[in-house]
Coordinates of C-alpha atoms and ligand atoms in Angstrom, one line a residue:
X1 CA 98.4 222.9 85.2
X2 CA 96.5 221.5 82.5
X3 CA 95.9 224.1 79.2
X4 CA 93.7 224.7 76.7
X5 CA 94.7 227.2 73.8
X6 CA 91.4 228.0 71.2
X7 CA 92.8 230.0 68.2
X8 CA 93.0 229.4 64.9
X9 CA 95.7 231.1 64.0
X10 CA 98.7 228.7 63.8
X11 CA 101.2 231.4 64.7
X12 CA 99.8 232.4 67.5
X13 CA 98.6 229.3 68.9
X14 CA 102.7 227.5 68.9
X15 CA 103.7 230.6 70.3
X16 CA 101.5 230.5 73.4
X17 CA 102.0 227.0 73.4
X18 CA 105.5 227.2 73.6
X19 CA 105.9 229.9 76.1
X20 CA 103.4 227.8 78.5
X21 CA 105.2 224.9 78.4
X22 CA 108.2 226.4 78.9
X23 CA 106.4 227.0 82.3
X24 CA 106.0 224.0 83.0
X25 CA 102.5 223.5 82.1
X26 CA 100.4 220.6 79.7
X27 CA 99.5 222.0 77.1
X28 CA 96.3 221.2 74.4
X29 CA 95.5 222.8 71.4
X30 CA 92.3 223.3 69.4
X31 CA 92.2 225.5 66.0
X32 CA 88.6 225.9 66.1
X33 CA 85.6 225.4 68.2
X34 CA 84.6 221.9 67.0
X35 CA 88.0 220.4 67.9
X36 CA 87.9 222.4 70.9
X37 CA 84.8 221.2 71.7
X38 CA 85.8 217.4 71.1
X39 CA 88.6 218.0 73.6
X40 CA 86.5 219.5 76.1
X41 CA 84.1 216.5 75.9
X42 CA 87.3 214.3 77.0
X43 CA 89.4 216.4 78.8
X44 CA 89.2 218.5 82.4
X45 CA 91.2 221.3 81.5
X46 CA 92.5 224.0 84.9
X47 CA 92.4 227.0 82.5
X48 CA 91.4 227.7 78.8
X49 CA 92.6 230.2 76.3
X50 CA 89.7 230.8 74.2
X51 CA 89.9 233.0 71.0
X52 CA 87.0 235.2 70.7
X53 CA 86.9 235.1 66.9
X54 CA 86.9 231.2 65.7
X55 CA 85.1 229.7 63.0
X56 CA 82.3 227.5 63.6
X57 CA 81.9 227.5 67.4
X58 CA 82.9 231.3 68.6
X59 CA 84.3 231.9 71.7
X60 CA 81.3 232.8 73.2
X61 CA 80.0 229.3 72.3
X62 CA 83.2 227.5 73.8
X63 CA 82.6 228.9 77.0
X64 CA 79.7 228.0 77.1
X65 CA 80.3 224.8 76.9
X66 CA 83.3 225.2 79.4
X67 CA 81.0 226.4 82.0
X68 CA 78.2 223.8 81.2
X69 CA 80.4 221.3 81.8
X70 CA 82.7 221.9 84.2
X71 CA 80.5 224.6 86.4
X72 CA 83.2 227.1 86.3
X73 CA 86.0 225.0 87.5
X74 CA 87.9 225.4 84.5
X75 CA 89.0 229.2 84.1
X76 CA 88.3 230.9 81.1
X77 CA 90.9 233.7 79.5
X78 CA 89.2 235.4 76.4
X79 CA 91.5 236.5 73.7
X80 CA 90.5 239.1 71.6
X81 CA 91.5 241.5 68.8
X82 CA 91.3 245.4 69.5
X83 CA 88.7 246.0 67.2
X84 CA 86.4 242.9 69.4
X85 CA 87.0 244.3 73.0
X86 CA 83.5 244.7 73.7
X87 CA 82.6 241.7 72.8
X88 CA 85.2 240.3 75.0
X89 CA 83.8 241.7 78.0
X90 CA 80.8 241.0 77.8
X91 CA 82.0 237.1 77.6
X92 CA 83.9 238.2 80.9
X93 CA 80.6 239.3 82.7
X94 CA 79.0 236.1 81.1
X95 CA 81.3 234.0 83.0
X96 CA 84.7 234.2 81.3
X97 CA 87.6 235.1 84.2
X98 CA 89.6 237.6 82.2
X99 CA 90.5 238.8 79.0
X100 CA 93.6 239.6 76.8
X101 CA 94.1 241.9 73.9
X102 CA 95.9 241.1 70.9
X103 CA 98.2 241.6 70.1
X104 CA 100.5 241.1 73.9
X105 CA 103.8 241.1 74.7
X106 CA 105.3 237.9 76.6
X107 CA 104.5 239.4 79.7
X108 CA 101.3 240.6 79.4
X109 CA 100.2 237.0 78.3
X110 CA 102.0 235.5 81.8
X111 CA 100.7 237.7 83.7
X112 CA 97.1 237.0 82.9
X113 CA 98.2 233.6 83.0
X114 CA 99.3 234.0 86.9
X115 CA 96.2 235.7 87.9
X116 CA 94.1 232.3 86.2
X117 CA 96.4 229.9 87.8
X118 CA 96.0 231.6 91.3
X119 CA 92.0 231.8 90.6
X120 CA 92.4 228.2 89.4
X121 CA 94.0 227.5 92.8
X122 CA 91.1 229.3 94.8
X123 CA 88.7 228.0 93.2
X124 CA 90.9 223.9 94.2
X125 CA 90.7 224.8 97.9
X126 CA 87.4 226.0 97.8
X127 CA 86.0 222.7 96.5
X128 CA 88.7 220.7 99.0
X129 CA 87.4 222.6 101.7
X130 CA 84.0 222.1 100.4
X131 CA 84.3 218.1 100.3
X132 CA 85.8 218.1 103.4
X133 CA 83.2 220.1 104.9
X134 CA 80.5 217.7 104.0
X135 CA 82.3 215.2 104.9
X136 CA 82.3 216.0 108.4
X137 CA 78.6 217.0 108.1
X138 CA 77.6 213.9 107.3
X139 CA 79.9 212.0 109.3
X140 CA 78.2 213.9 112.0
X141 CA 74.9 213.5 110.9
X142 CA 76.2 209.7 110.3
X143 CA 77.2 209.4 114.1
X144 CA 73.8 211.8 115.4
X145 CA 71.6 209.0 113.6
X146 CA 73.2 205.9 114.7
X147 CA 73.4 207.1 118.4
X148 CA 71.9 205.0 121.3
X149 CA 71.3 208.6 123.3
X150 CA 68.3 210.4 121.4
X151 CA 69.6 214.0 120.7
X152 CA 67.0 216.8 120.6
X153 CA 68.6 220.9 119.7
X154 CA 66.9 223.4 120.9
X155 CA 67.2 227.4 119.8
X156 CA 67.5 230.2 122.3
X157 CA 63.4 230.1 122.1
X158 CA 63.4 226.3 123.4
X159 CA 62.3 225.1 120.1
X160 CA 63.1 221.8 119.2
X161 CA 66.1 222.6 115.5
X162 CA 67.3 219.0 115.4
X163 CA 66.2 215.5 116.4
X164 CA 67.7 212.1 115.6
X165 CA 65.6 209.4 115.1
X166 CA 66.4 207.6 118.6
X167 CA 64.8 210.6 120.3
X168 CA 62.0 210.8 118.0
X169 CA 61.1 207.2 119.0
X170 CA 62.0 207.5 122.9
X171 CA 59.9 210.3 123.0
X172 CA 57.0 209.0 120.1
X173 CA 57.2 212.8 118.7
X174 CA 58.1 212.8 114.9
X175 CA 60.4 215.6 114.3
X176 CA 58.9 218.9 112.5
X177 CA 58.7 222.4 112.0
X178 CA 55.9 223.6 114.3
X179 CA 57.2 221.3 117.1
X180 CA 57.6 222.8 121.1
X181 CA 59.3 221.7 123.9
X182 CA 56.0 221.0 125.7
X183 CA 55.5 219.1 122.7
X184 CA 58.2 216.6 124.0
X185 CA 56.7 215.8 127.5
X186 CA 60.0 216.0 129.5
X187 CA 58.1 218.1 131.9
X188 CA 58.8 222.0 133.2
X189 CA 62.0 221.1 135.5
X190 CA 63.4 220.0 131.8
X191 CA 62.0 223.4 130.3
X192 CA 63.8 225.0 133.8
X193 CA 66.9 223.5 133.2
X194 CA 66.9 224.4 129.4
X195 CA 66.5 228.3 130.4
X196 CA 69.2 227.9 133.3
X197 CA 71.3 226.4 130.6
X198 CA 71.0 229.2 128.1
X199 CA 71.4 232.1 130.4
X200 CA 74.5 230.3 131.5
X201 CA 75.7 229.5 128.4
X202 CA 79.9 229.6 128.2
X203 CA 79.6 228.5 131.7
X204 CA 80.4 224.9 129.9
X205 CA 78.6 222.5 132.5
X206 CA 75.3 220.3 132.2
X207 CA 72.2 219.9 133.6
X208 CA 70.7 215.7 134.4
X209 CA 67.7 214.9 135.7
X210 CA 65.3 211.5 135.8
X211 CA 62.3 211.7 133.9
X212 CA 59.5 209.4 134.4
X213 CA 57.3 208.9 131.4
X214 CA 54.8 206.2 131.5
X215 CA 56.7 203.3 129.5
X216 CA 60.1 204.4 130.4
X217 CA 62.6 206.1 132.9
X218 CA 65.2 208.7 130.7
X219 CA 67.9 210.2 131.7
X220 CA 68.3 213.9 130.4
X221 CA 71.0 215.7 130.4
X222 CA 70.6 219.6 129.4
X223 CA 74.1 221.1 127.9
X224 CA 74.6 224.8 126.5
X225 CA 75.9 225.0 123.4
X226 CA 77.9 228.0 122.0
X227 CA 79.2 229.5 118.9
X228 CA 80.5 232.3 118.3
X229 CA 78.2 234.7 116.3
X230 CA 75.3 233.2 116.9
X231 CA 72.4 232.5 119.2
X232 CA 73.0 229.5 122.2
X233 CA 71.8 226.8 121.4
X234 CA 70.8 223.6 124.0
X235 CA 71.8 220.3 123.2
X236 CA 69.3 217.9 125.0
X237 CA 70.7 214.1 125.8
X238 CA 68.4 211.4 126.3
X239 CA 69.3 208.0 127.7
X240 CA 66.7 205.1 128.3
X241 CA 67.6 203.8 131.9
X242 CA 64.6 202.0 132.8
X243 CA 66.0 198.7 132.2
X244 CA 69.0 200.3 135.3
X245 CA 66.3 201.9 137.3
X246 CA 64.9 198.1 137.6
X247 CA 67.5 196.3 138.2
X248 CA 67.9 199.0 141.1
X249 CA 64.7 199.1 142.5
X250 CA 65.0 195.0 142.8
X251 CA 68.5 195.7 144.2
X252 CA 67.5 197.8 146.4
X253 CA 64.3 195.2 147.5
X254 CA 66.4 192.3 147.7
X255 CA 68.9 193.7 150.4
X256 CA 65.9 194.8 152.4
X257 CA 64.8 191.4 152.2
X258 CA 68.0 190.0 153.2
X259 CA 67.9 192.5 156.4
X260 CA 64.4 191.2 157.2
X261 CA 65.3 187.2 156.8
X262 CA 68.2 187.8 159.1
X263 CA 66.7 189.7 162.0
X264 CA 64.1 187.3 163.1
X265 CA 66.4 184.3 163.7
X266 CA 69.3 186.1 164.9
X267 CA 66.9 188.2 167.1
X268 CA 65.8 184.9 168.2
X269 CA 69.3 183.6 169.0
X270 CA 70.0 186.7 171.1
X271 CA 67.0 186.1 173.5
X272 CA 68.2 182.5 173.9
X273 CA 71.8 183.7 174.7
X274 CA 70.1 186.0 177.3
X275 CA 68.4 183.3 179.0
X276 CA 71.6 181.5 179.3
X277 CA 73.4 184.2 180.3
X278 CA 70.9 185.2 183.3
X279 CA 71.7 182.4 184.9
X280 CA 68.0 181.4 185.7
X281 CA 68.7 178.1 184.0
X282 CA 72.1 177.4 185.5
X283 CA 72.1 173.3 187.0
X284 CA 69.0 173.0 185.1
X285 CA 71.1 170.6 182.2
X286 CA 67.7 170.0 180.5
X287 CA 66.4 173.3 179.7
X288 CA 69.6 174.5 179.3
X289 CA 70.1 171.7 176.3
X290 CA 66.4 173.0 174.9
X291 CA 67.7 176.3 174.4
X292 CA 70.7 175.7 173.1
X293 CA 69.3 173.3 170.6
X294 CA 66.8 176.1 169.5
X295 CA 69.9 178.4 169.7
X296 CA 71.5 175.6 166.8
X297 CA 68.6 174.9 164.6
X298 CA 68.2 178.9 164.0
X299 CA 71.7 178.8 163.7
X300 CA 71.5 176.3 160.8
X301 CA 68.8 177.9 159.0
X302 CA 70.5 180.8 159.1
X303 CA 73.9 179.0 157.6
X304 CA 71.4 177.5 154.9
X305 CA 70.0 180.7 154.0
X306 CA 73.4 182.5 153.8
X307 CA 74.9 179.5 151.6
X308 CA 71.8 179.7 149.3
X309 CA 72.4 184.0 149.4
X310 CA 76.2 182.6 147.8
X311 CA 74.9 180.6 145.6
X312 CA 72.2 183.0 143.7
X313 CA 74.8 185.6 143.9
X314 CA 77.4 183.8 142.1
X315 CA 74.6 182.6 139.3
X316 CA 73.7 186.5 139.2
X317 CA 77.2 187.4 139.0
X318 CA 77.8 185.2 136.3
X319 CA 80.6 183.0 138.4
X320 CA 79.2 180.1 138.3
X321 CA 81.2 178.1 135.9
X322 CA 78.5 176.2 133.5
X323 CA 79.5 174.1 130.2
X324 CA 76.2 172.6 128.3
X325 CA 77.2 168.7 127.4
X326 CA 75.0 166.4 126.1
X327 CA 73.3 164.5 129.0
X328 CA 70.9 161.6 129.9
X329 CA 68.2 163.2 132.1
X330 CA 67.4 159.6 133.0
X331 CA 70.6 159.0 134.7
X332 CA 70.9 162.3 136.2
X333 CA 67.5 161.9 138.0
X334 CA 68.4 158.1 138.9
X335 CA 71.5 159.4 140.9
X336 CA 69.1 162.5 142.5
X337 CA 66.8 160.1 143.4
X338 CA 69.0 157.5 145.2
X339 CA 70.6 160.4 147.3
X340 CA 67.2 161.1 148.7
X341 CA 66.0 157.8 149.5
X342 CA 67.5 158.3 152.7
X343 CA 65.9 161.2 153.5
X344 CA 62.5 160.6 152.3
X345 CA 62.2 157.5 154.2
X346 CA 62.5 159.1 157.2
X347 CA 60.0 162.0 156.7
X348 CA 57.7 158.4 155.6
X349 CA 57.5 159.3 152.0
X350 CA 58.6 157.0 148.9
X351 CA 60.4 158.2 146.3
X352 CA 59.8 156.6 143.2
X353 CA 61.0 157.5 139.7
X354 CA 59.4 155.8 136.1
X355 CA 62.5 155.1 134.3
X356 CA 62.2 155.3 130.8
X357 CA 64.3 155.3 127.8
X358 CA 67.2 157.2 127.7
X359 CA 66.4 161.4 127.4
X360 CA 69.0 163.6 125.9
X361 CA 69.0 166.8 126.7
X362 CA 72.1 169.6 126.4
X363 CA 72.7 171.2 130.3
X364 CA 74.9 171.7 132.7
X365 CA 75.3 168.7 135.0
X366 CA 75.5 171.7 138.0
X367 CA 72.5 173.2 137.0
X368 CA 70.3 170.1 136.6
X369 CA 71.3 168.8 140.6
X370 CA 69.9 172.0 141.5
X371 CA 67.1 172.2 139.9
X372 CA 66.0 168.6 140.8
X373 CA 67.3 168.7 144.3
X374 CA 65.1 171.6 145.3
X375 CA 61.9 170.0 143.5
X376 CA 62.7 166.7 145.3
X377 CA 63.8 168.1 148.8
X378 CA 60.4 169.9 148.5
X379 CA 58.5 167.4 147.7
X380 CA 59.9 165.2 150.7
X381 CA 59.4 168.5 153.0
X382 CA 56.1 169.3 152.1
X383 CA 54.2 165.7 152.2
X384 CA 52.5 163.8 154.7
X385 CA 53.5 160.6 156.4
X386 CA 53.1 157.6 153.7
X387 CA 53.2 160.1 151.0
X388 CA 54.6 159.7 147.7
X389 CA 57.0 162.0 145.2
X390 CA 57.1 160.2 141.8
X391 CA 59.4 161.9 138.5
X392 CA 58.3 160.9 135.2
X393 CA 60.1 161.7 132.2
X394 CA 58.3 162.8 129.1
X395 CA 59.5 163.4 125.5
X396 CA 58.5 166.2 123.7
X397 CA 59.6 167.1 120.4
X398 CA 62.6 169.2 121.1
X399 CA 62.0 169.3 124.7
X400 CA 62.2 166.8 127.3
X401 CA 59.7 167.5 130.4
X402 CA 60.5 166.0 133.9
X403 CA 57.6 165.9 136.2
X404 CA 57.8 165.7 139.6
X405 CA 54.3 165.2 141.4
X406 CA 53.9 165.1 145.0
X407 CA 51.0 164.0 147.6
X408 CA 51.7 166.5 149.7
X409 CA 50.3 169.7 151.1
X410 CA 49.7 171.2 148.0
X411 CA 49.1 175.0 147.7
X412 CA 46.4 177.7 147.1
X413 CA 46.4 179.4 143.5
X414 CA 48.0 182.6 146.0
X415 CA 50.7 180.5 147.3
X416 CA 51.5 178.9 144.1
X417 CA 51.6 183.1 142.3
X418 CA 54.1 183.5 145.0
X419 CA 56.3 180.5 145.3
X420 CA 59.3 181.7 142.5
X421 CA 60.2 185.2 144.3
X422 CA 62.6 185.6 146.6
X423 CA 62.4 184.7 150.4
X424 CA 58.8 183.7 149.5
X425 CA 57.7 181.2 151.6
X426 CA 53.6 180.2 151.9
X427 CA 52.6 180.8 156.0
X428 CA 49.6 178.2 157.1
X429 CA 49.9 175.2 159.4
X430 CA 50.9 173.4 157.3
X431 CA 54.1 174.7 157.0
X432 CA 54.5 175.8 160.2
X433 CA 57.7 173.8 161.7
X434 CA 59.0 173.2 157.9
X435 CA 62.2 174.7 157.8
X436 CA 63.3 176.4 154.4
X437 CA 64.8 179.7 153.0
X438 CA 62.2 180.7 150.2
X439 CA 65.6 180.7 147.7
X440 CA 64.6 177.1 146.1
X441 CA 62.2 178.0 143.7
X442 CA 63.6 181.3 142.9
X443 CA 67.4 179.6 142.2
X444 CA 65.6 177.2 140.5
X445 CA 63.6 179.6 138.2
X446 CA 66.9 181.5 137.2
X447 CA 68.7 178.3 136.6
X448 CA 66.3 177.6 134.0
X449 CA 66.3 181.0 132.5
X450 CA 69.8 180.5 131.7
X451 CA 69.2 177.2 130.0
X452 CA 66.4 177.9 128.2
X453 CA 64.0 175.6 130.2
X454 CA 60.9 176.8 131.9
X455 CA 58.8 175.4 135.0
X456 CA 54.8 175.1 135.5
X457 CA 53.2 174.4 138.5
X458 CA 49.9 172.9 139.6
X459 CA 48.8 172.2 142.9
X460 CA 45.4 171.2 144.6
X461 CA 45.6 172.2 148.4
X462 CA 46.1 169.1 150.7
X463 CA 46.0 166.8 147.4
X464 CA 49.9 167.4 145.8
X465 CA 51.5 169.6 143.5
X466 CA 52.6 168.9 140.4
X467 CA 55.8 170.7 139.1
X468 CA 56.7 170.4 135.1
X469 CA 60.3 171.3 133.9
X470 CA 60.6 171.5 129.9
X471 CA 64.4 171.6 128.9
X472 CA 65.8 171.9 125.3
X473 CA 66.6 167.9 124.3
X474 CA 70.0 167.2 123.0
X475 CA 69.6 167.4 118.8
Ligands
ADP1 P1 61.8 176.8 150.9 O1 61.3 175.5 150.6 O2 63.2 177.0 151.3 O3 60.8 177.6 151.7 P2 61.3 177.3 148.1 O4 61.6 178.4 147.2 O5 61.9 176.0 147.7 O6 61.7 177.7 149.5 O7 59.7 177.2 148.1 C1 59.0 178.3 148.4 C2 57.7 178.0 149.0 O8 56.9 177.3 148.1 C3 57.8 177.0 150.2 O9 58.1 177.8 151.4 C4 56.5 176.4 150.2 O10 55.5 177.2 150.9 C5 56.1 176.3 148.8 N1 56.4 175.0 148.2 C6 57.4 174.7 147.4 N2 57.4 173.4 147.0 C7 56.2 172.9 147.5 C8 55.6 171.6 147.4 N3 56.1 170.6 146.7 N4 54.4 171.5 148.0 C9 53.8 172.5 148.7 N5 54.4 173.7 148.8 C10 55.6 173.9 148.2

């Protein structure tokens, strides 16, 4: 331990000195209050032996000074004559630990000496167990305030003890004293659940529910919370899942969707295998081939529309290998272009694209074919004979727009709000006998989502559509 003798008499001082160190302990001396004082200003001492009687500074004066500075970590021993035992304790009650009367035996002075050195030691693991205490309080009140779940306490009288900020700002309540539960707006099964959970408190498990508030869906789960000697407590979890509950919902609407696009041509291809099977048409070679041919071209569509299914699946899923490179749009579209010549002649339609100068832009080559082959297919599929699809490349700064205009068909402003959802496909005569999936446009739209592009459309019924694709241009 680290020492401090106050006394002025030499003898006295070497002695204790002597005997301490013998101990074991470091020993410092001061022969009056001023150099005990200039020590003290320097030095953290574990326990000080103050003379009562010094000149200049007294002893009552040097622990004062003790216990100023060091808050009563350092434990004080008054020494005193006989004749000032009064005096010493009232230092005692004043904050001094103990007190010794001169003159002592050896013993007396050790044992004294133990009883400093264990309140010394007290006093160490009080202030360990101190730190460490709030160091765990504010490494939990570090981890409460940086969680992504809001955390609400409640008392035994459902009134909201503790938020962290993340519940604060799910629920838009700022935390304080006069707050309720009611005040949160989780709604009464909440406030059922937090009741069930306190009478069952011990019982260990937790309550969840869905709540639905207007901006957001939260997930809350209601857990007791115990200790011993005190009142339960409920610990309310809140998780924002509205972003899950979306993604869901459209799950959810897309498979029905599926089922829906299915039925109708496999439906259709069940009553034409009925036919067949009767027998009605048996010799009858011609109708038989009509059927059959129907039987095919639903067959088709419905290998198109399960092939297209794959393909948005995999984009969703993220399989789709894709790897950005710097690439001419010109030359991309040049190569699109001359694999549909074929087809657009024989629906009568010329396809014609204004070649510029060369148009950088950073994409995936996969990505670009199918963003460009559905635009092109469709406007081939839904034109007129002698009709026209032209692309035209225009440069933006730091975009690059491709427009591809069409003398088609056209659409109504409520087929053209429609045309990027899934399965969607615009029902007038038009397009009556056009076959299709209604997964272009929508494949299309996501395509560009992942490469920062974006698509406008305008269309003038029976005049054309005009569809715009902006992508980032090479730097
Ligand atoms: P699909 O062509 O397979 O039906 P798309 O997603 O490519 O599916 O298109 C959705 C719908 O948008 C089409 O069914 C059609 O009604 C309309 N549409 C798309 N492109 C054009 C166009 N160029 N002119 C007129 N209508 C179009």
């Amino acid at each position: 331990m680290k020492l401090l003798i106050v006394d002025d008499e030499e003898g006295m001082r070497e002695g204790m000195r002597r005997l301490l160190e013998r101990r074991g302990h470091s020993v410092d001396t001061a022969a009056d209050g001023a150099a005990a004082a200039e020590l003290l200003g320097r030095v953290t001492y574990d326990i000080a032996l103050v003379d009562l009687k010094l000149p200049g500074l007294d002893g009552f004066e040097v622990t004062q000074r003790i216990n100023d500075r060091e808050g009563n970590r350092t434990v004080v021993v008054i020494v005193s004559a006989l004749a000032t035992v009064e005096a010493a304790m009232e230092v005692t009650r004043r904050g001094a630990f103990d007190f010794l009367i001169k003159p002592f035996a050896p013993d007396e002075l050790m044992a004294v000496l133990d009883r400093a050195i264990r309140q010394r030691q007290l006093i160490q693991e009080r202030e360990t167990y101190l730190s460490e205490l709030n160091q765990e309080r504010s490494l939990s009140h570090q981890l409460i305030n940086t969680l992504r779940d809001g955390v609400v306490v409640l008392n035994v009288n459902h009134k909201p003890v503790l938020m962290n900020p993340r519940a604060e700002s799910m629920l838009g309540v700022g935390f304080r004293d006069d707050l309720s539960l009611s005040d949160l707006g989780l709604g009464d099964s909440v406030t059922a659940m937090v009741q069930e959970a306190l009478n069952a408190a011990g019982e260990g498990a937790y309550r969840q529910t869905r709540v639905e508030r207007p901006d957001a869906v939260l997930e809350v789960r209601v857990i007791p919370w115990v200790r011993p000697a005190e009142s339960p407590s409920v610990i309310v979890l809140l998780g924002d899942v509205t972003e899950q509950v979306r993604v869901e919902h459209d799950k959810n609407r897309f498979i029905s969707m599926v089922a829906h696009e299915l039925t109708s041509p496999l439906a259709a291809i069940s009553s034409y295998l009925a036919i067949v099977l009767e027998g009605t048409l048996d010799g009858k070679t011609e109708k038989l081939k009509e059927v059959i041919g129907r039987s095919k071209t639903r067959t088709d569509a419905l290998l198109e529309l399960v092939r297209d299914l794959q393909d948005l699946n995999r984009r969703e899923a993220g399989r789709v290998e894709r790897a950005p490179q710097r690439l001419d749009l010109r030359a991309v579209l040049r190569e699109q272009v001359n694999f549909y010549h074929g087809p657009a002649e024989r629906h009568g339609v010329t396809l014609e694209l204004e070649d510029g100068t060369e148009a950088a832009v950073m994409a995936d080559r996969g990505d670009l074919d199918r963003i460009f082959m559905n635009l092109i297919s469709n406007g081939i599929k839904y034109n007129r004979e002698g009709g026209r699809v032209s692309l035209r490349i225009e440069r933006r700064p730091g975009e690059i727009l491709v427009h591809v205009e069409d003398t088609g068909i056209g659409m109504s402003p409520d087929e053209v709000a429609g045309i990027f959802q899934e399965f969607y496909r615009a029902h007038n005569p038009q397009t009556q006998g056009i076959s299709g999936t209604g997964l272009g446009l929508a494949t299309v739209k996501r395509v560009l989502a992942a490469c920062n592009g974006r698509i406008d459309v305008r269309s003038v019924p029976g005049k054309g559509s005009l569809f715009s694709v902006s992508l980032p241009a090479a730097p």
